[in-house]
Amino acid sequence: MKVKTVFCCGECGYESPKWMGKCPQCGAWNSFAEFTPVAQDTPSAKRSLRRSDTRPERVTEIDVEDEERLSTGMEEFDRVLGGGAVSGSFVLVGGEPGAGKSTLLLQVCGSICREHTVLYVSGEESARQLKLRANRLLVNEPNLYLYAQTRVEDILEAIEKLSPELVIVDSIQTVFCGSVDSAPGSVSQIRESAQVLMRCAKERGITIFLVGHVTKEGTLAGPKILEHMVDCVVYFEGDRHLSYRILRAAKNRYGSTDEIGVFEMRDTGLCQVPNPSEALLSGRPRGASGSCVACVMEGSRPILAEIQSIVTTATFSAPRRMVVGFDYNRAMLLMAVLEKRAGLLLGSCDAYLNVTGGLRIAEPAADLPAILSIASGMRDRAIDEELVSFGEVGLTGELRAVNNVQQRLQEIRRIGFRKCVLPFSCVKGLSAPDGLELYPVRTVSEAVELCLTR
Ligand SMILES: Nc1ncnc2c1ncn2[C@@H]1O[C@H](COP(=O)(O)OP(=O)(O)O)[C@@H](O)[C@H]1O
Ligand SMILES: [Mg+2]
């Protein structure tokens, strides 16, 4: 029998009988890969075609009172998942090599296996290597099963036999389905393996964590439909050379995607950092120019971080601009505002902006501290080291209100700062915490004068 193959877009999953250079559905170039669809008479296909016993239900009839969530044993991780892992959910954990995905998940296993059966499947390490890591992380419980396996059918069999509450598959790029005729890591293998595992999670109500590798560009390797398929996508970010790691949800069907979890990599594994502000500000220089502390909200938590900058005379006719941890376009916009509305001529200067500690700030409330940091670097004058600021900056140089002001002020005071520069429109009806002086300002130039001329 002739085996029929189809071509499938790695970005959106569009299928076509012939190869195409550009996907007609999503417009991606060179994204088609060939694969052999699962024949309709294989057992796994039969299972999926079987009539299921679900039926449409009234919304009033569905009972979700007892939605069960498994705590990962780490508050930082639970918060990112929206309060623990929901039973029957399918979670994808992405990150660069060495970020600590395997470590994190083995630690989660170590905590959950005290009360539940847990299966850790690894396609990357042998059971012996896993055991060595488990020893280092002090994980040693009879309910934790380690399994070095890459064949999905064998993994399903092990799940059938052990009926675990939690399964880790490390990683989706190394597992393969025997029924699909292409190499592990290819679009069709990833798609099919993930589908089979997801069906297993939903049917048996077990939680599956899937590890996914990321490409050089920082997105998950493999088809985009993998991300559409799963319930949650969390990224484990952080430089291998820095000890702080940040866990961030990119998609979550059971909670908000604003929350972050902060961890520190130690010899004994990942430790939670319940006080990220203190950690991010440790080692902050005293009395140095080009530094301003910002207060930004990461989900429901205010976090203080330092924004640093250097402004030097340009060596080439086109000035250099470099930005790390902050949106590049936003930084360019702020420099233009600073030039036009506060009269700081940056046109002939190279400017570099950096958020310390590996944090990436996306909130507009960091506009004002970024501007103050650049202005301080430009004038080579230090900002008062007891001062924190936040506020959105508009293009006319006006300062705009941000939300959660009270919470931010509390965190600023808790860390021990005494002064806060904030937009005037934020202070209406506000009571500052004891020991914190508020400096409301209306415009960027007012803020720059206040912070840099005294
Ligand atoms: N024996 C060890 N002692 C201390 N730290 C280690 C040891 N082995 C690995 N690590 C740390 O763990 C990190 C790798 O974690 P791992 O969970 O394997 O990452 P991933 O699975 O994301 O590739 C390394 O970057 C290193 O910091
Ligand atoms: Mg790993």
XYZ file of N, CA and C in Angstrom, residues 235-325:
273
model
N 7.255 30.117 30.939
C 8.647 30.219 30.517
C 9.523 30.391 31.738
N 10.626 29.668 31.727
C 11.600 29.811 32.800
C 12.741 30.618 32.218
N 12.852 31.871 32.662
C 13.825 32.772 32.056
C 14.982 32.998 33.001
N 16.060 33.456 32.452
C 17.166 33.811 33.314
C 18.446 33.380 32.671
N 19.462 34.152 32.926
C 20.756 33.880 32.370
C 21.396 32.753 33.159
N 22.039 31.834 32.430
C 22.736 30.749 33.102
C 23.816 31.303 34.036
N 24.321 32.486 33.702
C 25.431 33.038 34.469
C 24.966 33.845 35.671
N 23.676 34.165 35.703
C 23.151 34.872 36.869
C 22.384 33.866 37.703
N 22.285 34.114 38.981
C 21.621 33.090 39.786
C 20.106 33.252 39.809
N 19.584 34.436 39.445
C 18.131 34.601 39.517
C 17.425 34.050 38.293
N 16.319 33.393 38.535
C 15.497 32.834 37.457
C 14.075 33.343 37.645
N 13.432 33.690 36.547
C 12.064 34.196 36.638
C 11.130 33.280 35.864
N 10.055 32.881 36.514
C 9.064 32.012 35.890
C 7.890 32.889 35.502
N 7.481 32.818 34.241
C 6.464 33.727 33.743
C 5.451 32.936 32.928
N 4.170 33.189 33.134
C 3.161 32.497 32.344
C 2.926 33.269 31.055
N 2.918 32.564 29.909
C 2.637 33.227 28.638
C 1.201 32.938 28.230
N 0.651 31.860 28.773
C -0.732 31.500 28.489
C -1.219 30.708 29.692
N -2.441 30.968 30.107
C -2.967 30.217 31.243
C -4.483 30.160 31.159
N -5.010 28.946 31.019
C -6.468 28.818 30.962
C -7.076 28.823 32.353
N -6.250 28.795 33.389
C -6.779 28.712 34.757
C -6.325 29.863 35.635
N -5.847 30.948 35.044
C -5.395 32.042 35.890
C -4.819 33.163 35.050
N -4.343 34.184 35.732
C -3.813 35.354 35.038
C -2.417 35.061 34.493
N -2.024 35.797 33.477
C -0.675 35.590 32.939
C 0.278 36.687 33.400
N -0.181 37.489 34.370
C 0.676 38.598 34.810
C 1.654 38.195 35.900
N 1.368 37.079 36.563
C 2.168 36.755 37.739
C 3.551 36.229 37.364
N 4.531 36.554 38.202
C 5.847 35.945 37.990
C 6.283 35.248 39.274
N 7.161 34.299 39.134
C 7.762 33.639 40.286
C 9.256 33.849 40.201
N 9.890 34.166 41.316
C 11.330 34.424 41.285
C 12.054 33.331 42.071
N 13.094 32.797 41.479
C 13.869 31.723 42.099
C 15.346 32.054 42.038
N 16.084 31.395 42.911
C 17.530 31.543 42.851
C 18.141 30.151 42.712
N 19.090 29.992 41.795
C 19.723 28.691 41.589
C 20.870 28.521 42.581
N 20.770 27.482 43.417
C 21.845 27.179 44.363
C 22.316 25.744 44.131
N 23.341 25.322 44.855
C 23.827 23.937 44.748
C 22.737 22.934 45.053
N 21.903 23.291 46.024
C 20.876 22.352 46.473
C 19.588 22.496 45.672
N 19.643 23.210 44.560
C 18.458 23.348 43.723
C 17.945 24.774 43.708
N 16.714 24.933 43.275
C 16.135 26.268 43.169
C 15.472 26.669 44.475
N 15.803 27.866 44.945
C 15.159 28.369 46.157
C 14.205 29.475 45.735
N 13.097 29.573 46.435
C 12.162 30.646 46.128
C 12.718 31.963 46.657
N 12.409 33.031 45.957
C 12.813 34.358 46.439
C 11.531 35.132 46.737
N 11.058 35.065 47.991
C 9.791 35.717 48.298
C 9.911 37.237 48.325
N 11.129 37.758 48.408
C 11.354 39.197 48.478
C 12.195 39.678 47.313
N 11.639 39.650 46.091
C 12.484 39.957 44.931
C 13.078 41.364 44.962
N 12.334 42.323 45.551
C 12.859 43.695 45.557
C 14.212 43.759 46.242
N 14.299 43.122 47.421
C 15.562 43.155 48.151
C 16.668 42.496 47.345
N 16.323 41.362 46.715
C 17.325 40.640 45.936
C 17.790 41.466 44.744
N 16.834 42.111 44.059
C 17.194 42.853 42.851
C 17.991 44.108 43.174
N 17.796 44.637 44.381
C 18.491 45.884 44.718
C 19.802 45.644 45.451
N 20.087 44.376 45.781
C 21.312 44.139 46.545
C 22.514 44.487 45.665
N 23.506 45.116 46.267
C 24.695 45.499 45.509
C 24.524 46.785 44.737
N 23.462 47.536 45.067
C 23.240 48.793 44.351
C 24.318 49.809 44.748
N 24.911 50.471 43.758
C 25.974 51.433 44.099
C 25.402 52.654 44.817
N 26.212 53.244 45.667
C 25.777 54.446 46.401
C 26.319 55.688 45.697
N 25.476 56.673 45.539
C 25.919 57.966 45.010
C 26.441 57.935 43.583
N 26.038 56.945 42.797
C 26.510 56.895 41.413
C 25.485 57.559 40.507
N 25.958 58.217 39.448
C 25.016 58.842 38.526
C 24.480 57.791 37.574
N 23.354 58.107 36.937
C 22.785 57.176 35.963
C 22.117 55.979 36.590
N 21.477 56.198 37.734
C 20.773 55.088 38.361
C 19.514 55.614 39.018
N 18.405 54.907 38.811
C 17.173 55.301 39.481
C 16.382 54.043 39.801
N 15.783 54.007 40.984
C 15.014 52.833 41.372
C 13.563 53.022 40.932
N 13.033 51.975 40.292
C 11.660 52.019 39.797
C 10.796 51.080 40.622
N 9.505 51.396 40.682
C 8.575 50.470 41.319
C 7.573 50.028 40.258
N 7.630 48.763 39.884
C 6.722 48.264 38.842
C 5.877 47.129 39.414
N 4.710 46.933 38.821
C 3.861 45.829 39.258
C 4.155 44.618 38.386
N 4.438 43.505 39.011
C 4.528 42.246 38.266
C 3.359 41.413 38.760
N 2.291 41.403 37.985
C 1.074 40.728 38.443
C 0.506 41.475 39.623
N 0.280 40.780 40.719
C -0.308 41.442 41.869
C 0.750 41.968 42.820
N 2.038 41.821 42.433
C 3.101 42.201 43.361
C 3.871 43.416 42.903
N 4.079 44.405 43.778
C 4.988 45.491 43.399
C 6.431 45.025 43.578
N 7.288 45.378 42.631
C 8.694 44.986 42.709
C 9.553 46.214 42.437
N 10.605 46.367 43.241
C 11.520 47.481 43.010
C 12.718 46.977 42.226
N 13.115 47.737 41.220
C 14.272 47.335 40.428
C 15.047 48.576 40.041
N 16.323 48.398 39.787
C 17.166 49.542 39.465
C 17.320 49.676 37.950
N 17.106 50.885 37.454
C 17.342 51.144 36.027
C 18.613 51.972 35.928
N 19.592 51.459 35.193
C 20.867 52.144 35.079
C 21.060 52.654 33.656
N 21.825 53.734 33.549
C 22.143 54.172 32.196
C 23.493 54.866 32.136
N 24.064 54.839 30.967
C 25.308 55.570 30.700
C 25.038 56.440 29.482
N 25.423 57.696 29.576
C 25.301 58.579 28.418
C 26.682 59.160 28.162
N 27.228 58.913 26.957
C 28.566 59.412 26.626
C 28.524 60.143 25.299
N 29.560 60.900 25.014
C 29.630 61.591 23.725
C 29.741 60.553 22.617
N 28.971 60.743 21.567
C 28.958 59.751 20.496
C 30.294 59.715 19.773
N 30.759 58.493 19.469
C 32.033 58.364 18.771
C 31.830 58.362 17.259
N 30.638 57.955 16.824
C 30.341 57.977 15.384
C 29.244 58.998 15.138
N 29.021 59.290 13.852
C 28.021 60.320 13.567
C 26.625 59.865 13.994
N 26.329 58.566 13.814
C 25.037 58.074 14.296
C 25.217 57.566 15.716
N 24.503 58.169 16.688
C 24.710 57.746 18.076
C 24.242 56.312 18.315
N 24.936 55.618 19.205
C 24.560 54.242 19.541
C 23.532 54.232 20.657
N 22.574 53.336 20.537
C 21.567 53.183 21.588
C 21.487 51.710 21.923
N 21.605 51.371 23.199
C 21.448 49.975 23.562
C 20.558 49.852 24.780
N 19.659 48.885 24.755
C 18.690 48.751 25.832
C 18.599 47.288 26.244
N 18.757 47.022 27.538
C 18.616 45.654 28.034
C 17.567 45.629 29.146
N 16.581 44.761 29.025
C 15.575 44.603 30.086
C 14.431 45.605 29.996
